[in-house]
mmCIF file of N, CA and C in Angstrom:
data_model
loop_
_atom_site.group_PDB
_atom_site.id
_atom_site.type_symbol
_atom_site.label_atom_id
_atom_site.label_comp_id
_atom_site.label_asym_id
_atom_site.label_seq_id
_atom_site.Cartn_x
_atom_site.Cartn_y
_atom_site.Cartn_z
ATOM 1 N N UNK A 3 115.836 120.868 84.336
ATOM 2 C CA UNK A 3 116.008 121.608 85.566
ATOM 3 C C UNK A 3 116.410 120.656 86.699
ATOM 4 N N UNK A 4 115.819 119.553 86.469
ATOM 5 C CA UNK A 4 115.919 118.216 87.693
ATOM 6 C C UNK A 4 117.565 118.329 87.279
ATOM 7 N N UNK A 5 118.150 118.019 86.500
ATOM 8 C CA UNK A 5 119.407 118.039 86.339
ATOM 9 C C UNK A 5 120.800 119.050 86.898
ATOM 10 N N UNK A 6 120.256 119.948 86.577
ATOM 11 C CA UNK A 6 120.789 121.099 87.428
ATOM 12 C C UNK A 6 120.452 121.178 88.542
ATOM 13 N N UNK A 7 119.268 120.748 89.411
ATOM 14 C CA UNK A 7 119.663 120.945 90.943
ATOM 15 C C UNK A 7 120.223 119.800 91.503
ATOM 16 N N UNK A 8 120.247 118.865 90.280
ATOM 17 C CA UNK A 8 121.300 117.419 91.114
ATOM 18 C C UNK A 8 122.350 117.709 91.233
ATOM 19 N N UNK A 9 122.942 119.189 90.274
ATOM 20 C CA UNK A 9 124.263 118.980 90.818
ATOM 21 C C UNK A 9 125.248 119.207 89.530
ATOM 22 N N UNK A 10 124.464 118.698 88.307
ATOM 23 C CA UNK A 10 125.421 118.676 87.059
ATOM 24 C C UNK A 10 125.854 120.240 86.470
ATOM 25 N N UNK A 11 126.477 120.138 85.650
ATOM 26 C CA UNK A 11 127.221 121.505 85.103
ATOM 27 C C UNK A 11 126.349 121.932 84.066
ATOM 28 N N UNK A 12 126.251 123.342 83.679
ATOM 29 C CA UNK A 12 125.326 123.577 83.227
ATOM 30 C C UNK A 12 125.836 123.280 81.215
ATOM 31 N N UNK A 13 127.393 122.575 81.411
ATOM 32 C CA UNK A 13 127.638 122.827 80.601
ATOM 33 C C UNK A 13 128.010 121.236 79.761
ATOM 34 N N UNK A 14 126.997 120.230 80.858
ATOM 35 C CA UNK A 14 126.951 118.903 80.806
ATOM 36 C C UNK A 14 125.814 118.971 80.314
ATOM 37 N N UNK A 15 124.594 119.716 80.884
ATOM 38 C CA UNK A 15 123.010 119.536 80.554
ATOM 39 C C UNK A 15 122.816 120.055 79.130
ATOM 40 N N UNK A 16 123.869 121.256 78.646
ATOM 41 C CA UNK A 16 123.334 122.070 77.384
ATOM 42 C C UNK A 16 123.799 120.675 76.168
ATOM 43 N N UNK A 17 124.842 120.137 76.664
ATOM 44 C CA UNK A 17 125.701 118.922 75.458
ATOM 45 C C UNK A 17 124.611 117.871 75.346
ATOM 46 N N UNK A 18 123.239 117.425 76.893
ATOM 47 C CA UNK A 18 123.047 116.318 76.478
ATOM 48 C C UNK A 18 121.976 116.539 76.606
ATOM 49 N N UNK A 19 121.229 117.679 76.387
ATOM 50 C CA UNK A 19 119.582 118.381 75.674
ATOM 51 C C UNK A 19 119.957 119.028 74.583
ATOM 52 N N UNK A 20 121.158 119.644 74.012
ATOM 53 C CA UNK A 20 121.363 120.553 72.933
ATOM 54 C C UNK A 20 120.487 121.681 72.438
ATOM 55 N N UNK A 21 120.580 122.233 74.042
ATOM 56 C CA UNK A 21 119.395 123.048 73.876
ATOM 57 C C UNK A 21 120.539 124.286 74.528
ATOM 58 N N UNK A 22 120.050 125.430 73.937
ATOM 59 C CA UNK A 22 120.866 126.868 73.671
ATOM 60 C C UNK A 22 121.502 127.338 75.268
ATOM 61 N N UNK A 23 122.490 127.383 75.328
ATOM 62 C CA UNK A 23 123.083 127.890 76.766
ATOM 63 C C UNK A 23 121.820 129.115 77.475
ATOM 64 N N UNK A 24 121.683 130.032 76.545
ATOM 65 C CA UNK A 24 121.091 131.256 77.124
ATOM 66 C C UNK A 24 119.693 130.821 77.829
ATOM 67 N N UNK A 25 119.206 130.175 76.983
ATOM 68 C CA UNK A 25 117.669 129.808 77.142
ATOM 69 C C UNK A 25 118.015 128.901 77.986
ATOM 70 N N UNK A 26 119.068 128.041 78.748
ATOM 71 C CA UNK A 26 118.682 126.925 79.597
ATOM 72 C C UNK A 26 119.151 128.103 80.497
ATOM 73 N N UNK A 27 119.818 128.844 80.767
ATOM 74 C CA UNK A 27 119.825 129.867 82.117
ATOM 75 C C UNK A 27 118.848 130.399 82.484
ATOM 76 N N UNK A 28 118.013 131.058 81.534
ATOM 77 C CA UNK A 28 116.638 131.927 81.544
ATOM 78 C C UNK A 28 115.797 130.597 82.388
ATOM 79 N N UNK A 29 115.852 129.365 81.967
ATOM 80 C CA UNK A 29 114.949 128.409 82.574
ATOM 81 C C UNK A 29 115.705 128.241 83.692
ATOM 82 N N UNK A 30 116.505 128.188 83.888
ATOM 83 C CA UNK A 30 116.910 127.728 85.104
ATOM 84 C C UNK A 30 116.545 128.908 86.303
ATOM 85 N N UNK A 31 117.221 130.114 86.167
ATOM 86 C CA UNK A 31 116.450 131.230 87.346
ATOM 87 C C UNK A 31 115.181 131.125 87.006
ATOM 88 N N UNK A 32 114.197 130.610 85.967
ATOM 89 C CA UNK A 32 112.827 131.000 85.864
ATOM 90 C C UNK A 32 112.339 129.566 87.217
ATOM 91 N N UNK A 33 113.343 128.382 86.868
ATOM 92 C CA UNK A 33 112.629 127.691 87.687
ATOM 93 C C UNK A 33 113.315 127.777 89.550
ATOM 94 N N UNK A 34 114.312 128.720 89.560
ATOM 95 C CA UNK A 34 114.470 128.754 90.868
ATOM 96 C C UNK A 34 113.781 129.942 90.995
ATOM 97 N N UNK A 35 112.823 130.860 90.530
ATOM 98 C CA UNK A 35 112.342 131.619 91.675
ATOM 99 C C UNK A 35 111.007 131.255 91.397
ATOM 100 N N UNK A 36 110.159 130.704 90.585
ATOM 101 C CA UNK A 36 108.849 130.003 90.516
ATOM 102 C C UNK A 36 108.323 129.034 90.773
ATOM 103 N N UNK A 37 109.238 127.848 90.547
ATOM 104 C CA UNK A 37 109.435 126.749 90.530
ATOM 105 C C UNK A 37 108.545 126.019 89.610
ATOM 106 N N UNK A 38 107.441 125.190 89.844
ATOM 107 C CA UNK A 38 106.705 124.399 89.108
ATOM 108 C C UNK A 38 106.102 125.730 88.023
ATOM 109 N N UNK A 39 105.885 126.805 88.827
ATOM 110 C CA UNK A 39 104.721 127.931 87.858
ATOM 111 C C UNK A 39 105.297 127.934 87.144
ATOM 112 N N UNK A 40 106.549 128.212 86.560
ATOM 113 C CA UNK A 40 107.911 129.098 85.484
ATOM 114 C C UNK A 40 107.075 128.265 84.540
ATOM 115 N N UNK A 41 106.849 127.109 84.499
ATOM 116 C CA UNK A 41 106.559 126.892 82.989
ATOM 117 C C UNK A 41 104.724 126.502 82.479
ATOM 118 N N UNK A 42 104.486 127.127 83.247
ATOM 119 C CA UNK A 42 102.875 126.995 83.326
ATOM 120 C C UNK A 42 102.149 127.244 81.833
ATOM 121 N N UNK A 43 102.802 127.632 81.438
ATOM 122 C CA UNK A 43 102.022 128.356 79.711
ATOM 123 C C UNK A 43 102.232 129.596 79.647
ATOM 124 N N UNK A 44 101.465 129.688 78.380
ATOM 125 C CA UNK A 44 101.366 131.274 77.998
ATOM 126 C C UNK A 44 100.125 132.118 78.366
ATOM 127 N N UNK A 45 99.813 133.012 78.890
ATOM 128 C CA UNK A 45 99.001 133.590 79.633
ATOM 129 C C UNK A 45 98.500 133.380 80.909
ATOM 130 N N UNK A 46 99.402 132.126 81.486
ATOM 131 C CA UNK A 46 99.171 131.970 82.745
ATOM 132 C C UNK A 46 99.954 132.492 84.064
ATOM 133 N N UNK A 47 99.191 133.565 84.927
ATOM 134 C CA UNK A 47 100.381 134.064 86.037
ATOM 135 C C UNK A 47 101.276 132.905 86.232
ATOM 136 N N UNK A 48 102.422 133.579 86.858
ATOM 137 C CA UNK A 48 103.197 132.692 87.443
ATOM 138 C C UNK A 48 103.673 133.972 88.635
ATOM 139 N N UNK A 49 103.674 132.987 89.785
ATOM 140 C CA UNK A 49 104.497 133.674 91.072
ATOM 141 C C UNK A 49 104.870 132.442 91.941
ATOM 142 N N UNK A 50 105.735 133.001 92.952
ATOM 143 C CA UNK A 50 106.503 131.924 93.862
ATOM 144 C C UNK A 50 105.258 131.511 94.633
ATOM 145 N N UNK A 51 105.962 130.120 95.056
ATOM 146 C CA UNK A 51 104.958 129.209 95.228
ATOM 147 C C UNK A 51 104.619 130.275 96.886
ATOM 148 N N UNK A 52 103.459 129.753 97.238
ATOM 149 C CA UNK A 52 103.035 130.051 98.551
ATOM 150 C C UNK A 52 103.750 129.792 100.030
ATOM 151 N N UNK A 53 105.025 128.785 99.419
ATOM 152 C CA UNK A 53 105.599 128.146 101.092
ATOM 153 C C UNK A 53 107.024 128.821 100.857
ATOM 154 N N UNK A 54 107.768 129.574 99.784
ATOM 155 C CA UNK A 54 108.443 130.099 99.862
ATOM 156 C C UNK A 54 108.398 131.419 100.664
ATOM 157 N N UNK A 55 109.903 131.469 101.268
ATOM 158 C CA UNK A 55 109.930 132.482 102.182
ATOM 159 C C UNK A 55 111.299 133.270 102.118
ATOM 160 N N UNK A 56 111.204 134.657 102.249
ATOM 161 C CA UNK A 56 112.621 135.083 102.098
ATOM 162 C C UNK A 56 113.345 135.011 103.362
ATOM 163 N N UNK A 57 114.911 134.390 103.606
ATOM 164 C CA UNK A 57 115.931 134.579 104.702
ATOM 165 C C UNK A 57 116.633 135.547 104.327
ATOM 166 N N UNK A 58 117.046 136.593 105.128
ATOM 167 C CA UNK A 58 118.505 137.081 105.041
ATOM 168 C C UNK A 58 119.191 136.893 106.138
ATOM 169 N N UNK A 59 120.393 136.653 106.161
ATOM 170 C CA UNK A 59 121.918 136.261 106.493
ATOM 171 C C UNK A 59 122.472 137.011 106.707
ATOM 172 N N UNK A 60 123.059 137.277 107.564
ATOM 173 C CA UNK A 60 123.973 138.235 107.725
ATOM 174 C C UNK A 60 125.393 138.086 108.219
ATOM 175 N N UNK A 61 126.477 138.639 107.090
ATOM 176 C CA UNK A 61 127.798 137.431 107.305
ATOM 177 C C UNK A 61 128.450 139.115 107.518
ATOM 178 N N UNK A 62 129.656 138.723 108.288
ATOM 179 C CA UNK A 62 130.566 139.777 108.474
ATOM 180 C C UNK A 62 131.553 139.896 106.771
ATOM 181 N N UNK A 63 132.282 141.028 106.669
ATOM 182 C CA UNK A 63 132.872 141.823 105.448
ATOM 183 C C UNK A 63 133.738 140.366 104.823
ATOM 184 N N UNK A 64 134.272 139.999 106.007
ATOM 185 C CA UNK A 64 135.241 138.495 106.315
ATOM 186 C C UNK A 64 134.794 137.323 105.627
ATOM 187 N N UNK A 65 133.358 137.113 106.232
ATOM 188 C CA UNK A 65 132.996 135.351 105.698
ATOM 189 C C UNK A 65 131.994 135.708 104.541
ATOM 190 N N UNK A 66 131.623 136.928 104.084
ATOM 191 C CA UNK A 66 131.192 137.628 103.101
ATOM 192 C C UNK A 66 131.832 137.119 101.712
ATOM 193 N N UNK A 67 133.505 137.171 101.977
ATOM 194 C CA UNK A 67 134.598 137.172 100.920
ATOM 195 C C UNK A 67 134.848 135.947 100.650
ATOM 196 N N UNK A 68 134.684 135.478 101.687
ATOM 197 C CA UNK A 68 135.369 133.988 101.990
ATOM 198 C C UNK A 68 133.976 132.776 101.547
ATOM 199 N N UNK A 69 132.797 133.315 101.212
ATOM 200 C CA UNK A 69 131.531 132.667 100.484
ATOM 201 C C UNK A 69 131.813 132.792 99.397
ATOM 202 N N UNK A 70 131.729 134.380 98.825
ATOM 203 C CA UNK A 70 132.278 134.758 97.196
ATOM 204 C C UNK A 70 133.413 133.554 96.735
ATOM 205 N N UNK A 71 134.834 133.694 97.503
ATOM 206 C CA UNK A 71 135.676 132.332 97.015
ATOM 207 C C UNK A 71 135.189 131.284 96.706
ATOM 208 N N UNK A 72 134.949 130.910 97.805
ATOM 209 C CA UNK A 72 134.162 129.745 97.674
ATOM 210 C C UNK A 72 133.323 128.878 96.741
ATOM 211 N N UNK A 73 132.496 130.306 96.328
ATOM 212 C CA UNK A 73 131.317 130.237 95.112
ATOM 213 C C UNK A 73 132.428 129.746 93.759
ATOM 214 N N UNK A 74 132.983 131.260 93.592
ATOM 215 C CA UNK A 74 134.284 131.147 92.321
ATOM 216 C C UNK A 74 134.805 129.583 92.123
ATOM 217 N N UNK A 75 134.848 128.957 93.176
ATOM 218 C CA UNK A 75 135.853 127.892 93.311
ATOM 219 C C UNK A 75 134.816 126.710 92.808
ATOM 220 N N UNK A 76 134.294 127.304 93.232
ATOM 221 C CA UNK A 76 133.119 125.873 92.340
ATOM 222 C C UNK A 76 131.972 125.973 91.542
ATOM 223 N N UNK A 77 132.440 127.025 90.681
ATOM 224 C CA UNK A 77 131.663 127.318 89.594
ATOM 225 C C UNK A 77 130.139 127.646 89.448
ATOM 226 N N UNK A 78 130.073 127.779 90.398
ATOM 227 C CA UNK A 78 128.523 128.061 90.920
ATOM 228 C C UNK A 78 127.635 129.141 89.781
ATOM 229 N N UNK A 79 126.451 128.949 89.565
ATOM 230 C CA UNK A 79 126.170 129.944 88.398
ATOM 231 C C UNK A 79 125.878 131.571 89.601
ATOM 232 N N UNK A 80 125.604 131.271 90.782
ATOM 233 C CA UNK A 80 125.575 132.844 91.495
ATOM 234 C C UNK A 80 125.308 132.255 92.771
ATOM 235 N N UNK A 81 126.088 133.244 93.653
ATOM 236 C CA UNK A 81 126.271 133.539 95.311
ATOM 237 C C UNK A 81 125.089 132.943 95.401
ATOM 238 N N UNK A 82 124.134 133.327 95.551
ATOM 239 C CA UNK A 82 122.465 132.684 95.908
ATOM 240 C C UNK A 82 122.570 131.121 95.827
ATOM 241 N N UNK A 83 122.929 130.755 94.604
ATOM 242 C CA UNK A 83 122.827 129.271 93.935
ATOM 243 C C UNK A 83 123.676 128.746 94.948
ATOM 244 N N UNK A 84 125.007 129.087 95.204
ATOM 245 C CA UNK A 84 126.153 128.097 95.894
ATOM 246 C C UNK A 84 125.538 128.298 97.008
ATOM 247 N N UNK A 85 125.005 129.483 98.189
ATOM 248 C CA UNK A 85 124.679 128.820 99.444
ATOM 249 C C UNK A 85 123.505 128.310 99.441
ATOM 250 N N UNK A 86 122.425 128.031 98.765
ATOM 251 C CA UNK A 86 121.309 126.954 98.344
ATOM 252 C C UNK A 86 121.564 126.119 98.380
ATOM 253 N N UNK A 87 122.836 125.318 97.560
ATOM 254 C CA UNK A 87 122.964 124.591 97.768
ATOM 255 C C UNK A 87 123.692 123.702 98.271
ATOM 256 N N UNK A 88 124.698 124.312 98.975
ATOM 257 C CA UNK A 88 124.955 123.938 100.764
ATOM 258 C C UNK A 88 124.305 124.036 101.494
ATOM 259 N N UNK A 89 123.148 124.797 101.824
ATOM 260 C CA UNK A 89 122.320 124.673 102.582
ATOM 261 C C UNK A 89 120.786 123.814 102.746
ATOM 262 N N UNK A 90 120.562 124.241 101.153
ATOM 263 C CA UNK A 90 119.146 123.306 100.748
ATOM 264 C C UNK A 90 118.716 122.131 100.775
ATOM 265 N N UNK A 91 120.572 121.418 100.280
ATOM 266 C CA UNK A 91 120.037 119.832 99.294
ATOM 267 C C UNK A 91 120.653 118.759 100.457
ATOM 268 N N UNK A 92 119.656 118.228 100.301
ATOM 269 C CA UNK A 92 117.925 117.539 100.118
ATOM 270 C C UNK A 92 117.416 118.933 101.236
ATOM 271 N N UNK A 93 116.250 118.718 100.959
ATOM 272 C CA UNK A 93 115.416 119.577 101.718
ATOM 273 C C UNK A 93 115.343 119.211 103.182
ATOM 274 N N UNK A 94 116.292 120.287 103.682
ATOM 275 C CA UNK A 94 116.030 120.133 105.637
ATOM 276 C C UNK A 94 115.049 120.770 106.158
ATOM 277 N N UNK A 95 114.949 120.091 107.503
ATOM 278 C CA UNK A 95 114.058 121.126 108.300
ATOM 279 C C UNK A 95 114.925 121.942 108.661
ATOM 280 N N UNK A 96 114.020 123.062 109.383
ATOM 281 C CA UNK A 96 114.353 124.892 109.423
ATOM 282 C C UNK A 96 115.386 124.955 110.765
ATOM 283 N N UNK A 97 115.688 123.576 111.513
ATOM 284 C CA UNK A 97 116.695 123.455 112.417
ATOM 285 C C UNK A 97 117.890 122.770 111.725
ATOM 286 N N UNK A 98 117.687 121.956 110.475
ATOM 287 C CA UNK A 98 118.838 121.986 109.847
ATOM 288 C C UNK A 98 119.392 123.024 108.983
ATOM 289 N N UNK A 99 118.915 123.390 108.738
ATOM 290 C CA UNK A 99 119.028 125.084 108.086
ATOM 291 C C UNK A 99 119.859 125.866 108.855
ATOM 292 N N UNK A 100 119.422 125.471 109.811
ATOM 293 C CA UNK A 100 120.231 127.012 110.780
ATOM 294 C C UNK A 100 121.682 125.630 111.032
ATOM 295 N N UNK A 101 121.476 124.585 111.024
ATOM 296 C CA UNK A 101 123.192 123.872 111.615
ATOM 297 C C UNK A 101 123.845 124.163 110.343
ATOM 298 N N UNK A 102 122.984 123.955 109.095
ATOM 299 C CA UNK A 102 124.355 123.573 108.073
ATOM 300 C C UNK A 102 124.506 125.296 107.601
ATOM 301 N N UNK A 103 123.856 126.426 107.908
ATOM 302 C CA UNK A 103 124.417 127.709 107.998
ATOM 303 C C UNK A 103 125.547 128.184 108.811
ATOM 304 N N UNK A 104 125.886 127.279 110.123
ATOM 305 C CA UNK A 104 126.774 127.779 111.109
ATOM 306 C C UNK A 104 127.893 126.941 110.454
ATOM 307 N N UNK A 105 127.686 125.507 110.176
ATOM 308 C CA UNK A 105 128.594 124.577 108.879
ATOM 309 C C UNK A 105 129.596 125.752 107.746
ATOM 310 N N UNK A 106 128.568 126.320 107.564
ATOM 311 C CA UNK A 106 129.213 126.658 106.353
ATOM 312 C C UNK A 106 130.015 127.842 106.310
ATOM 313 N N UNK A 107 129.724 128.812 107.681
ATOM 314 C CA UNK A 107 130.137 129.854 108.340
ATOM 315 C C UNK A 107 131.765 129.337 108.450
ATOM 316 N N UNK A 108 131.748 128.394 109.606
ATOM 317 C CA UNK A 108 132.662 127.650 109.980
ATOM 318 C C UNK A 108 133.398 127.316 109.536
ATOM 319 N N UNK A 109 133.189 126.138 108.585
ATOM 320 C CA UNK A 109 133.699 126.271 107.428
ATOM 321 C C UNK A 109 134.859 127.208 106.527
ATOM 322 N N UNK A 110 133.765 128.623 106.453
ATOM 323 C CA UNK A 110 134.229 129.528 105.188
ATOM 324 C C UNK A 110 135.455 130.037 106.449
ATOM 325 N N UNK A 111 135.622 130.239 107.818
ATOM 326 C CA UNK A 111 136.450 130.852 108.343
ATOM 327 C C UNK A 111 137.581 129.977 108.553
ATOM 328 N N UNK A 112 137.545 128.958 108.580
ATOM 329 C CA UNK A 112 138.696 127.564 108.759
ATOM 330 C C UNK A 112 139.353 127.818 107.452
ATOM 331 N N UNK A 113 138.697 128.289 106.029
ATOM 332 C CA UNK A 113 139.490 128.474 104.777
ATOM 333 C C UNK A 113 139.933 130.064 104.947
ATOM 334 N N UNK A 114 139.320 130.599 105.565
ATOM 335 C CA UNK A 114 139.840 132.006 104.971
ATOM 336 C C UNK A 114 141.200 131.936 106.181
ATOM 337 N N UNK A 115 140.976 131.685 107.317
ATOM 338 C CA UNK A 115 142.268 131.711 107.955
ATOM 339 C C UNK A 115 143.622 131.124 107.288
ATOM 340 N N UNK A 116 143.098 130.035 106.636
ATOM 341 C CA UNK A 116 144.320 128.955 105.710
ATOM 342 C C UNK A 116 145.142 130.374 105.119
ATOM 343 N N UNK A 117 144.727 131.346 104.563
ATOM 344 C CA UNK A 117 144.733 132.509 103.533
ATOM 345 C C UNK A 117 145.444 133.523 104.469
ATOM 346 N N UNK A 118 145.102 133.696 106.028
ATOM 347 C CA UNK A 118 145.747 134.570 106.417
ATOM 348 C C UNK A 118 147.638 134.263 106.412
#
């Protein structure tokens, strides 16, 4: 999992664990919405950790489309995953959060204009 949030392809990690595509996806959303719990055992709850918190975003129809590209363009395993991790990595504080969100806004409209 350390591997995949560094960054590698999911199709680098399956060649050099040789471990089944399906089952490293299942682990992989198991460990982005649980994190440490996902692999706690068998009969042990698992839920998101306590400091997780939900954001929603709210992008116009425009930079909406122009994220989706974006995502496509770099293979991202899902919309969620690619702005995570433009936004996440390394872990900012909640005032870098909000700069590298307007970043990426910015950003997505400097490309989508290229397009107009």
């Amino acid at each position: 999992m350390l591997r995949l949030e560094r960054g590698e392809s999911l199709r680098d990690v399956v060649r050099g664990s040789q471990v089944d595509p399906k089952a490293l996806r299942r682990w992989w959303h198991e460990w982005r919405r649980y994190g440490k719990a996902a692999f706690s055992g068998y009969g042990k709850p698992r839920s998101a950790s306590d400091s997780s918190r939900t954001v929603i975003v709210r992008f116009t129809q425009h930079e909406y489309q122009g994220i989706q590209a974006a995502s496509l363009a770099s293979r991202s395993h899902s919309l969620p995953d690619f702005v995570r991790a433009k936004v996440l990595s390394p872990a900012p504080s909640v005032g870098e959060i909000a700069g590298r969100l307007e970043a990426l806004v910015l950003s997505l409209r400097r490309a989508a204009s290229d397009f107009i």
